[in-house]
Short mmCIF file of C-alpha atoms in Angstrom, two decimals:
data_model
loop_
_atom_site.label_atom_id
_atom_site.label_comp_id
_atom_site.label_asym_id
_atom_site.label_seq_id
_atom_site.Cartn_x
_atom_site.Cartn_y
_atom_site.Cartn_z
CA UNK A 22 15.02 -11.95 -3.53
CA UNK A 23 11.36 -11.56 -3.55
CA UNK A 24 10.04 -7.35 -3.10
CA UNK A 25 9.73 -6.03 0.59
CA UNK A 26 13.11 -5.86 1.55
CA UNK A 27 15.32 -8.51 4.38
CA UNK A 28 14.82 -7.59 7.76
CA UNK A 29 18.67 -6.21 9.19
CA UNK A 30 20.12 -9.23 10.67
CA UNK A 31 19.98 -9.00 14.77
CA UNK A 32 22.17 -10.72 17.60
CA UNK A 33 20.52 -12.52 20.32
CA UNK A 34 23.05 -13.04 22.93
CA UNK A 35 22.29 -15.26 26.00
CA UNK A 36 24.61 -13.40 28.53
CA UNK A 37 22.26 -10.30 27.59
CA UNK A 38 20.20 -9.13 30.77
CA UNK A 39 20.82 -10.00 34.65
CA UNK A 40 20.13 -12.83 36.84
CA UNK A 41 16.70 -11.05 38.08
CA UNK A 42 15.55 -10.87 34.14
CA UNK A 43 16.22 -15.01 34.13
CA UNK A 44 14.72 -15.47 37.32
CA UNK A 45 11.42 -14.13 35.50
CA UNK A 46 11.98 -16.68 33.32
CA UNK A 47 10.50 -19.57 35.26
CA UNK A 48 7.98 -21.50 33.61
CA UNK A 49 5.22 -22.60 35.56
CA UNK A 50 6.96 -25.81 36.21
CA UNK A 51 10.18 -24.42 37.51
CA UNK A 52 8.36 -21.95 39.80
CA UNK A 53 6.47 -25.72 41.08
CA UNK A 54 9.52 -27.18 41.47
CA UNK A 55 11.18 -24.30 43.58
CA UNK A 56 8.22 -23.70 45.80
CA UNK A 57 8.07 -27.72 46.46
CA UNK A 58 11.08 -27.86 47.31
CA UNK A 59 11.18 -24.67 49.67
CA UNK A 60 8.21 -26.59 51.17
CA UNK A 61 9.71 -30.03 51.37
CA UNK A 62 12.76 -28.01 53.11
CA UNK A 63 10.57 -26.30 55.79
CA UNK A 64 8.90 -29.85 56.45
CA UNK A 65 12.47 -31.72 57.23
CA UNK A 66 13.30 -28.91 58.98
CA UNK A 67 10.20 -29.01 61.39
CA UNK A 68 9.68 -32.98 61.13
CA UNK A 69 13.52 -33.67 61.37
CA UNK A 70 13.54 -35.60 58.19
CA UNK A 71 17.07 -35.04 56.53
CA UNK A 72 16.09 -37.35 53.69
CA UNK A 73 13.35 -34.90 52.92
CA UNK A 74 15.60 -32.49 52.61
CA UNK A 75 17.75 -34.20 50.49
CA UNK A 76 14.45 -33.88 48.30
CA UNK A 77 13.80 -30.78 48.98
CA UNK A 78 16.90 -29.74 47.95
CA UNK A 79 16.86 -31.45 44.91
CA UNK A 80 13.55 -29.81 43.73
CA UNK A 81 14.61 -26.19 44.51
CA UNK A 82 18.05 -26.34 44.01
CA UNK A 83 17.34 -27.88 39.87
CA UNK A 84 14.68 -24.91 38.41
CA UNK A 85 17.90 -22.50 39.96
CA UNK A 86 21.04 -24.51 37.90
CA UNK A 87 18.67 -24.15 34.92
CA UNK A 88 18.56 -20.26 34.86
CA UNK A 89 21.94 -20.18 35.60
CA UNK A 90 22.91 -22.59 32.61
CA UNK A 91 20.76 -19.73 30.24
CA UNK A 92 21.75 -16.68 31.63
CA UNK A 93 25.44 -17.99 30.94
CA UNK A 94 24.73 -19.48 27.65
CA UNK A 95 27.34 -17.62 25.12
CA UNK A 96 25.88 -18.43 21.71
CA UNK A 97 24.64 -16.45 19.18
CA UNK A 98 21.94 -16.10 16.78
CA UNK A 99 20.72 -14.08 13.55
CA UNK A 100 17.55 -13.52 12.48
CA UNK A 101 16.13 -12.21 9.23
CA UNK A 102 12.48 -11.65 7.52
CA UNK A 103 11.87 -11.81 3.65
CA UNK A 104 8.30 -10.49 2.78
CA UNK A 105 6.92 -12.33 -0.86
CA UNK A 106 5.42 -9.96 -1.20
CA UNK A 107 6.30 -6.64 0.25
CA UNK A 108 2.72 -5.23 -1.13
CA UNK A 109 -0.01 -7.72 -1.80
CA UNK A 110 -3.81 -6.59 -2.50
CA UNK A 111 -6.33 -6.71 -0.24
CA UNK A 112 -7.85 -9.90 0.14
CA UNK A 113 -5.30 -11.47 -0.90
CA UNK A 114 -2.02 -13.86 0.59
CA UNK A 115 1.25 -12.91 1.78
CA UNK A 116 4.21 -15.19 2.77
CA UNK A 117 6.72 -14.30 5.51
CA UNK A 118 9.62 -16.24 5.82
CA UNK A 119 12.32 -16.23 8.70
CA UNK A 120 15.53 -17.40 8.37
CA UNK A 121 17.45 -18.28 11.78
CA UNK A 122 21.36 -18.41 11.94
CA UNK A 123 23.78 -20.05 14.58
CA UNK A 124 26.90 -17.77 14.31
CA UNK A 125 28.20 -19.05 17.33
CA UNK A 126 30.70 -22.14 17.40
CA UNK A 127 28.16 -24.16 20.23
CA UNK A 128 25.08 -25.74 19.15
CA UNK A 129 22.44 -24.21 20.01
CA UNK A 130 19.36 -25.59 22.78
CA UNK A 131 15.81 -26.06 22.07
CA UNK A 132 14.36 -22.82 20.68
CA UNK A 133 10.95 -21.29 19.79
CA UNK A 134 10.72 -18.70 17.16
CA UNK A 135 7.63 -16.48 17.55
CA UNK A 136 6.71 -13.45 14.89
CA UNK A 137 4.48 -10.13 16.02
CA UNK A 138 1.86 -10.23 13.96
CA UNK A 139 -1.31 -7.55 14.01
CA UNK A 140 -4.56 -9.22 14.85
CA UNK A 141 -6.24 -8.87 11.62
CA UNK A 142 -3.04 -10.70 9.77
CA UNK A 143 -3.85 -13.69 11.32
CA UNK A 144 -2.69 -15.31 14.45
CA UNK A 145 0.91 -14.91 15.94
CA UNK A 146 2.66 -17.91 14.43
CA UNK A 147 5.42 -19.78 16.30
CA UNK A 148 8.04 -22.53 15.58
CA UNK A 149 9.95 -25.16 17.55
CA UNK A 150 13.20 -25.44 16.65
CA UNK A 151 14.88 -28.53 17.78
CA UNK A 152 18.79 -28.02 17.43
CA UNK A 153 20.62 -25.53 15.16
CA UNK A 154 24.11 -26.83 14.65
CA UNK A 155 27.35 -24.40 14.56
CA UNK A 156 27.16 -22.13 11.71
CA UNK A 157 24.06 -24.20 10.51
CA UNK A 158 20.45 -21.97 9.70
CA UNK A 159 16.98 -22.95 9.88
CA UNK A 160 14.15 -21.37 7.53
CA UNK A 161 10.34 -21.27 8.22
CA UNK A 162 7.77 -19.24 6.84
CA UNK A 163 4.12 -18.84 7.29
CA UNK A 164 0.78 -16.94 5.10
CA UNK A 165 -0.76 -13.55 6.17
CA UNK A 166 -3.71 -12.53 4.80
CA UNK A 167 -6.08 -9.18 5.22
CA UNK A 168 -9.46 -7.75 3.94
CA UNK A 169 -8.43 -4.46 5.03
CA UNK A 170 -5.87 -2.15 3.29
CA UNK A 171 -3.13 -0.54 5.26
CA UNK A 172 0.39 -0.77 6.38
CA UNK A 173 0.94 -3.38 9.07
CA UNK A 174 4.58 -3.99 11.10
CA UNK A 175 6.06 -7.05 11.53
CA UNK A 176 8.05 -7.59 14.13
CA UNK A 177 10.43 -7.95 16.34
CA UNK A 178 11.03 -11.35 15.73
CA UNK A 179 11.11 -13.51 19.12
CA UNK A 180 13.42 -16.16 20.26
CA UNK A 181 12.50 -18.02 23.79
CA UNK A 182 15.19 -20.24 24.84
CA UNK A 183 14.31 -23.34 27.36
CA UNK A 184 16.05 -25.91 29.15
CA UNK A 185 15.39 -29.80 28.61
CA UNK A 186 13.34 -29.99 31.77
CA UNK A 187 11.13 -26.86 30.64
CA UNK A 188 11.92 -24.83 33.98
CA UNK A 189 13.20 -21.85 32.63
CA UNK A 190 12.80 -19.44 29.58
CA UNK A 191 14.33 -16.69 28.25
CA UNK A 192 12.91 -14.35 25.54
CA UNK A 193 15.29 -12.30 22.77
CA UNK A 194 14.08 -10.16 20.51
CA UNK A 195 15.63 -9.20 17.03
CA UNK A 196 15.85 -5.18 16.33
CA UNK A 197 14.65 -5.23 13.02
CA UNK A 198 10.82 -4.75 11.83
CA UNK A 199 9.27 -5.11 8.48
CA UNK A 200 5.81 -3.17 6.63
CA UNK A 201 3.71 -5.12 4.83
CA UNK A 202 1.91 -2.87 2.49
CA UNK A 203 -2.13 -4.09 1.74
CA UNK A 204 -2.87 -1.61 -1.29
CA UNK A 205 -6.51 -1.54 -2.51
CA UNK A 206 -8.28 -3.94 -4.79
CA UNK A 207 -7.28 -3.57 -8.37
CA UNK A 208 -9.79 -4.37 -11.34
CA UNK A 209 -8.45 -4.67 -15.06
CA UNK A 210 -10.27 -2.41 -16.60
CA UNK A 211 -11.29 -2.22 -20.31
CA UNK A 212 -10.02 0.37 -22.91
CA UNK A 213 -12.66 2.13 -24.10
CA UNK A 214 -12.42 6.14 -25.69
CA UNK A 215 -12.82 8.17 -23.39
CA UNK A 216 -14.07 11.91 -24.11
CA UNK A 217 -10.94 14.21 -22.91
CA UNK A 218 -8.23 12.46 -25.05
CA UNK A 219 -6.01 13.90 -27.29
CA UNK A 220 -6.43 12.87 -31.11
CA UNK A 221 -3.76 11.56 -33.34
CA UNK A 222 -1.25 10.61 -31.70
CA UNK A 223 -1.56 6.81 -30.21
CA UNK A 224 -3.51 6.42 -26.81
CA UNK A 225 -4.50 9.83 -26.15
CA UNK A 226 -0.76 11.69 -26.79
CA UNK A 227 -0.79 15.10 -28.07
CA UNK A 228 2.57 16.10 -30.64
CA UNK A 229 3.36 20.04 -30.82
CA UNK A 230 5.51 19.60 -33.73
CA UNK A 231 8.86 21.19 -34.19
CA UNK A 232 8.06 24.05 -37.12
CA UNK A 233 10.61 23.18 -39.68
CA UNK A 234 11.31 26.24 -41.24
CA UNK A 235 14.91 27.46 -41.19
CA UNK A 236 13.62 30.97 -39.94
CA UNK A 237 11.23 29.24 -37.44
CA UNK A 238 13.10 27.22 -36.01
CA UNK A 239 13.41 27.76 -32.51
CA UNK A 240 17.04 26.15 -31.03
CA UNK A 241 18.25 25.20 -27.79
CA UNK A 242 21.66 24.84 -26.51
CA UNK A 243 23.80 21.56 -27.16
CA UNK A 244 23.71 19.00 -24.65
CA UNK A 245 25.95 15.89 -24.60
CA UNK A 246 24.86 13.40 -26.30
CA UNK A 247 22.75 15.21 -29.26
CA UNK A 248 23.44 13.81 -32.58
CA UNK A 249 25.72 16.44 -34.14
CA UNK A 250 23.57 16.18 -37.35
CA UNK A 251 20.63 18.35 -35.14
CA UNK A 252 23.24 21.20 -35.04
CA UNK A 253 21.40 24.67 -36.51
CA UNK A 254 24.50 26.15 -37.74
CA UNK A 255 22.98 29.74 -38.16
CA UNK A 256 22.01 29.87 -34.35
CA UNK A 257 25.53 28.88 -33.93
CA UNK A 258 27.24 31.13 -35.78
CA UNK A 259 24.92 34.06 -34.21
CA UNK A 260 25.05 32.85 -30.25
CA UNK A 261 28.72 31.78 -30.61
CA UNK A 262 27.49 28.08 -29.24
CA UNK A 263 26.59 25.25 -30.48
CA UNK A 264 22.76 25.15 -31.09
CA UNK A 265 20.52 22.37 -32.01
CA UNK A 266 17.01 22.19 -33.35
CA UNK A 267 14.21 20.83 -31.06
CA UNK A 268 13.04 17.78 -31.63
CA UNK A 269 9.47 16.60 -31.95
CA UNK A 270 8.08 16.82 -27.81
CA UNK A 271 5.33 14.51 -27.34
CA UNK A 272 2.46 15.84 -24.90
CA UNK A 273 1.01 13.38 -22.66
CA UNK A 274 -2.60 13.21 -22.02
CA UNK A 275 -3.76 14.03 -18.82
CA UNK A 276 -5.46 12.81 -16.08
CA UNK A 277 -6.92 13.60 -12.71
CA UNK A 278 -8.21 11.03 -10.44
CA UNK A 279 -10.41 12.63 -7.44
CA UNK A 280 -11.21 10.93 -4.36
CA UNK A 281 -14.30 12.44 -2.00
CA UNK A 282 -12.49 11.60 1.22
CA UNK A 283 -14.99 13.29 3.68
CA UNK A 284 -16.15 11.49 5.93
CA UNK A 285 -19.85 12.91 6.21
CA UNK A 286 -20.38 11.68 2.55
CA UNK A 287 -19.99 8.04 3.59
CA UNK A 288 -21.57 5.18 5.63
CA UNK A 289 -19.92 2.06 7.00
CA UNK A 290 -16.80 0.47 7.91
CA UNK A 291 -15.46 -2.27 6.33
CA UNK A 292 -13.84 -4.02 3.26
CA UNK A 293 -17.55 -3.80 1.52
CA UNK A 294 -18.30 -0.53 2.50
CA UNK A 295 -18.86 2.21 0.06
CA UNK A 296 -15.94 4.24 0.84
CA UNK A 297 -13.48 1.26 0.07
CA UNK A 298 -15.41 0.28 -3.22
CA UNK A 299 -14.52 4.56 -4.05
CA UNK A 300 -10.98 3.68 -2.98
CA UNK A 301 -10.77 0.27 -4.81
CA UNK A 302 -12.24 1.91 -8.18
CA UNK A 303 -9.62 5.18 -7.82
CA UNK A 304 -6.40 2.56 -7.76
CA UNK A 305 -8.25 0.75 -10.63
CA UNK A 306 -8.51 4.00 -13.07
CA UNK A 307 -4.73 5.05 -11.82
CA UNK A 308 -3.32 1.74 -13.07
CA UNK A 309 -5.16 1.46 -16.19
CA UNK A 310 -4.75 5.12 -17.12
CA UNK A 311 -1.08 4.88 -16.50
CA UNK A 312 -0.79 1.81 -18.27
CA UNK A 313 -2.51 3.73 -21.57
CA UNK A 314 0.00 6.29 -21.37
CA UNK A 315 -1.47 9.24 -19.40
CA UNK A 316 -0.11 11.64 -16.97
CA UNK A 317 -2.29 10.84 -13.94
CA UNK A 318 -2.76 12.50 -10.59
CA UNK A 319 -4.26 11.72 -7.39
CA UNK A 320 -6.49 14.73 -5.92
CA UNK A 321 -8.65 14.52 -2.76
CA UNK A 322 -11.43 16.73 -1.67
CA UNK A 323 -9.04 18.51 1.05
CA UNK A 324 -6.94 19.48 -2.33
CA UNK A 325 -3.87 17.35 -1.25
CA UNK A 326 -2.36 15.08 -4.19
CA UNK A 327 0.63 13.23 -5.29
CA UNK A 328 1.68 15.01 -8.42
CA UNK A 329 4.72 12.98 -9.10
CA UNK A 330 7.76 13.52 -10.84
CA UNK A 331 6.03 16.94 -12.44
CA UNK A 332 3.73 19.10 -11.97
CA UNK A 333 1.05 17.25 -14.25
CA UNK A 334 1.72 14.08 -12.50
CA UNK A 335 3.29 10.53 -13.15
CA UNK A 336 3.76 10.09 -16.73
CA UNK A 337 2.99 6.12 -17.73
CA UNK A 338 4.17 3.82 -20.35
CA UNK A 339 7.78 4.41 -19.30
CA UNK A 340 10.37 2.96 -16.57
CA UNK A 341 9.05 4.49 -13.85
CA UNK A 342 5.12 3.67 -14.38
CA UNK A 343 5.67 0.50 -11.95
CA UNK A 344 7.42 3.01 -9.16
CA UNK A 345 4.62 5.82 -9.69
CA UNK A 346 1.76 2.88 -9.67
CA UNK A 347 3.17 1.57 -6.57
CA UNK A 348 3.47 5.15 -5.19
CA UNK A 349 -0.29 6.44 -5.79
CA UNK A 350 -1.25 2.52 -4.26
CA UNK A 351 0.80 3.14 -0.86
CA UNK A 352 -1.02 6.11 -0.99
CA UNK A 353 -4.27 4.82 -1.19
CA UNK A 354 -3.77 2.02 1.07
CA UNK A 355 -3.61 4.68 4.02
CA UNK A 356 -6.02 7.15 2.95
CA UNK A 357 -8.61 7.52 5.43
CA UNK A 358 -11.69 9.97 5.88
CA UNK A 359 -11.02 13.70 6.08
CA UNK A 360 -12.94 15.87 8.39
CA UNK A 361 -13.58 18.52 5.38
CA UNK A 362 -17.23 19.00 4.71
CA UNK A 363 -16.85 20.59 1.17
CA UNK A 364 -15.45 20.07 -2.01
CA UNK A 365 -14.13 23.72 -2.55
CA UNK A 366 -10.36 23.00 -1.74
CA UNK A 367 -10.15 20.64 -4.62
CA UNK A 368 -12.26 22.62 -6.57
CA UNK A 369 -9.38 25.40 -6.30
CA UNK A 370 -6.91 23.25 -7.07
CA UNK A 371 -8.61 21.96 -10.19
CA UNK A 372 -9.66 25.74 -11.83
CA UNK A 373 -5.60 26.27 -11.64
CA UNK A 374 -5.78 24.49 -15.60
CA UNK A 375 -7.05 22.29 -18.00
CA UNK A 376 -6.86 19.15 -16.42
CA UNK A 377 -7.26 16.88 -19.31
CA UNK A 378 -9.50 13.72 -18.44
CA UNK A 379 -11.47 14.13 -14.89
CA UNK A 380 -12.15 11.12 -12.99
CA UNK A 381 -14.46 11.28 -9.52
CA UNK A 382 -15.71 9.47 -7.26
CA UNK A 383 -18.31 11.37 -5.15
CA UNK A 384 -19.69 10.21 -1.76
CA UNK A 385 -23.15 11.88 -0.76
CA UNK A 386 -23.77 15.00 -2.31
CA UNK A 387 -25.88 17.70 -1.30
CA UNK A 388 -26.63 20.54 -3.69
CA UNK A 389 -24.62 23.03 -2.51
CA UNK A 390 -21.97 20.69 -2.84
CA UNK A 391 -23.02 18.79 -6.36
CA UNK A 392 -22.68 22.42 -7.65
CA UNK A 393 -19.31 22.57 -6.67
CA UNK A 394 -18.75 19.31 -8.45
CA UNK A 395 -20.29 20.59 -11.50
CA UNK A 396 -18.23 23.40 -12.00
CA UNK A 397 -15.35 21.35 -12.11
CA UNK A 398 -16.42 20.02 -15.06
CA UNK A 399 -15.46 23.44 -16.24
CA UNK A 400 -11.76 22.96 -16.29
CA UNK A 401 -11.28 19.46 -17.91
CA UNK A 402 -11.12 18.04 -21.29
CA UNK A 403 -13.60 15.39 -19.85
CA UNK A 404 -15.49 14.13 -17.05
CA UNK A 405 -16.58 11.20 -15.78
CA UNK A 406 -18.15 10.79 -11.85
CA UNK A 407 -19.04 7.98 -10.22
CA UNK A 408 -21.86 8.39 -7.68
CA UNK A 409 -21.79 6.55 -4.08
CA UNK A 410 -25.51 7.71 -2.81
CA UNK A 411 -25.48 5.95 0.87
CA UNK A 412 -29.36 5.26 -0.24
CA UNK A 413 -28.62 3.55 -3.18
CA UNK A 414 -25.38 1.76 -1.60
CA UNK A 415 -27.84 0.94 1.40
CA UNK A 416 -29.89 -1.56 -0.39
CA UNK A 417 -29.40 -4.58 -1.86
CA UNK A 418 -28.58 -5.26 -5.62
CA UNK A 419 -31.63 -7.04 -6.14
CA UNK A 420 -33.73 -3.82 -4.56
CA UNK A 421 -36.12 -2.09 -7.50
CA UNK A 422 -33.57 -0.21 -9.67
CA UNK A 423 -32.98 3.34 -10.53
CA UNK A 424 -31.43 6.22 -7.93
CA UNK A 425 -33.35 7.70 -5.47
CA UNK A 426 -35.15 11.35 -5.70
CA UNK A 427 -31.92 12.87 -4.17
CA UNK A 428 -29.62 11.00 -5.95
CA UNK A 429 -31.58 11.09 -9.45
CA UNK A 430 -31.45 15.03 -9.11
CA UNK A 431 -27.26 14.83 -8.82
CA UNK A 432 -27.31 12.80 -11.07
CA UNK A 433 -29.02 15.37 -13.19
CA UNK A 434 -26.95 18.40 -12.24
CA UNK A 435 -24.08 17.03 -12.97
CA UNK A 436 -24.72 15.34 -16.35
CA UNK A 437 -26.41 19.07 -17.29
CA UNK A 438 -23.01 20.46 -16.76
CA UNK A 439 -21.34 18.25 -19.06
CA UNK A 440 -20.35 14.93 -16.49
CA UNK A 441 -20.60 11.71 -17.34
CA UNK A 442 -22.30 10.50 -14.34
CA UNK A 443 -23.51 7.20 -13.06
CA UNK A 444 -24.25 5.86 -9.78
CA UNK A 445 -22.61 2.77 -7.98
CA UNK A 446 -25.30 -0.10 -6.50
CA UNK A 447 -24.00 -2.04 -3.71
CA UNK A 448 -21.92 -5.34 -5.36
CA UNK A 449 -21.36 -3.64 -8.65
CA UNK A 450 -17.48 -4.28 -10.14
CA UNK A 451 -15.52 -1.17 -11.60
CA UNK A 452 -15.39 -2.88 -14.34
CA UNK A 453 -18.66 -3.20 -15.02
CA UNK A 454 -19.47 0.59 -13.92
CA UNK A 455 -16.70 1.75 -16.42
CA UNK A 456 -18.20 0.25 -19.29
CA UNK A 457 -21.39 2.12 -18.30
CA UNK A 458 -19.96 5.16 -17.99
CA UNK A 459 -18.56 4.34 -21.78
CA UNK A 460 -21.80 3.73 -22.73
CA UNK A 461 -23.31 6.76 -21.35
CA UNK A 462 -20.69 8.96 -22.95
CA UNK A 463 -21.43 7.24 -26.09
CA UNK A 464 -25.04 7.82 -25.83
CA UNK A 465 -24.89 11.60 -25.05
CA UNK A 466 -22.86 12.02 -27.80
CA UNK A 467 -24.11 10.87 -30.30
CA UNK A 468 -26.36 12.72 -32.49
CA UNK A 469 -29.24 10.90 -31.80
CA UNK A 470 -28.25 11.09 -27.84
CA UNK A 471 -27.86 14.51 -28.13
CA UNK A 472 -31.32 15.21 -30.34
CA UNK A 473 -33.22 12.82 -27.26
CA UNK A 474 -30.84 14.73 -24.77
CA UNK A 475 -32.61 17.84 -25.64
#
């Protein structure tokens, strides 16, 4: 079974609901037939014609038998939804498929299936389905697609149930509802050194080794399963438990991911605005820092974050890097502007500690607030910020190059205070900004970057 999870399976009864519900259920036609033949009655009546009663009769007496035969129609039906898959990016396809049951021992009538859909998944698709035999199932499925991250319901899944002639339907719905998940854009992003990391021990790991000294040593208590040959046997004999030695506890690198959610420091709406490229790059540098073995966190402006399974976030390159990626991607795919004006609250989170690597991505920055951002820079190993000027995202790529006067003088404020800082054009990739970033770093510390620098 594909990811998203099976809709519960629901019961769609026929004797459900009273004769005044089926009533409603005239179509067009049947509420023709029944008003033709109340007329065709009256006429007789007045003209003395008992033939056209006969007719008249006929043609009110049939759209009537028909609601009758549905409201007393005694089989039953279940319903399910499979999602493939549950969480798709944006701009990208999802398929839904329905599966329709006949638990009843009659065959079943015509039927219709028809899914709730939200308008910008595409239109509400619906299926005829001719004759489901007892115990037999029927299985459909049809493509969603969205620009726009979010979470989107689907459901209740709709049955309408007609008669040959057409005269009368009856809608069921199905309990259950499924979310469909539409997570950011994610970019594969290049490993490159990045200032911040840890050295000598793989992909930016730090090691505080075990000191190995019988009189250093520092023990802990046995646990099951410790290897018996890790027993200390003096801090045994003086605690009067069994002790082992510690073993060698690897440090993860980490990272912090910040997000300028406020929603004075962007322009637009939209899938190519500038706050959904700043979105689109954060899941990027989550994934990829995960997947090079980093403890990573997700930190907004208004100081809120996911921090994980610990308090210096997800750790990566083990089991649970899919479940944390997936978590910090739901979380993105519903993160939407704050009403925060400053960047103080996550400032106060971030002087707590050294934070390790610092990734940001900065809407419009005044001064007051750019000198906020640079005294971030303050408590990290390493910073890089990516700059979303609404100026510079304003024009178009092929526009004269180089920030504007505002932007330019961020720029500088924050690469004085030790940032790595480069702005974003309009229809730049993250990939393409990372490597710049790389290349900045590279160039600022070099010796040669550092002698132009000054």
């Amino acid at each position: 079974m594909d990811a998203g999870g099976t809709a519960g399976a629901g019961e769609d009864r026929g004797e459900g609901g009273g004769i005044r519900t089926a009533l409603a259920g005239l179509t067009t036609r049947g509420r023709s037939f029944l008003a033709a033949g109340i007329a065709a009655a009256i006429c007789a009546y007045v003209l003395g014609q008992s033939d056209l009663l006969r007719v008249g009769l006929l043609l009110g007496v049939l759209p009537l038998v028909c609601v009758v035969v549905l409201h007393r129609t005694r089989y039953r039906v279940a319903g399910s939804r499979r999602l493939s898959p549950g969480r798709m990016p944006a701009g990208s396809e999802a398929r839904v498929h329905l599966r329709v049951d006949n638990v009843s021992r009659l065959p079943t009538g015509l039927l219709m299936l028809q899914d709730r859909v939200p308008y910008v998944l595409g239109p509400r698709p619906r299926f005829v389905l001719d004759r489901v035999e007892p115990g037999g199932r029927r299985e459909v499925s049809y493509r969603v697609r969205s620009d726009l991250r979010g979470r989107y319901p689907l459901g209740p899944l709709q049955l309408r149930l007609t008669d040959p002639f057409g005269l009368c339907e009856l809608t069921r719905s199905f309990s259950a509802h499924d979310t469909l998940t539409v997570i950011p854009r994610v970019e594969a992003l290049p490993p490159v050194r990045l200032s911040g990391e840890a050295k000598g021990y793989g992909e930016g790991r730090q090691r505080s080794l075990a000191l190995a000294g019988d009189d250093d040593v520092i023990p802990r208590g046995y646990r099951y399963g410790d290897d018996l040959r890790r027993v200390h046997w003096r801090s045994t004999a003086r605690y009067g438990e069994l002790m082992v030695r510690r073993e060698e506890q690897p440090q993860r690198a980490r990272c912090t991911v910040l997000l300028d959610t406020r929603g004075v420091a962007f322009e637009g709406a939209g899938p190519d605005s500038s706050f959904e490229w700043a979105v689109s790059g954060a899941a990027s540098v989550l994934v990829h820092m995960l997947e090079r073995g980093f403890s990573v966190r997700l930190l907004t402006d208004t100081g809120d974050s996911v921090p994980g399974e610990g308090a210096d976030g997800f750790a990566g390159v083990s089991q649970g890097t899919a479940e944390a990626a997936g978590l910090m991607l739901d979380t993105l795919a519903v993160i939407d502007h704050s009403d925060g004006t400053g960047l103080s609250a996550a400032y106060d989170t971030l002087r707590g500690g050294n934070e390790g690597l610092l990734v940001a991505f900065f809407g419009d920055l005044d001064e007051e607030q750019a000198a906020v951002a640079a005294k971030m820079r303050q408590r990290s190993g390493g910073a890089l910020a990516f700059l979303l000027d609404s100026e510079t995202w304003s024009r178009e790529p092929a526009d004269v190059p180089g920030p504007p006067e505002g932007s330019g003088e961020r720029l500088r404020m924050l690469r004085e205070s030790g940032w790595t800082a480069v702005t974003v054009p309009r229809g730049a990739s993250v990939e393409e900004l990372w490597r710049t970033a790389d290349h900045e770093r590279t160039t600022l510390t070099s010796p040669a970057g550092a002698k132009a620098a000054r």
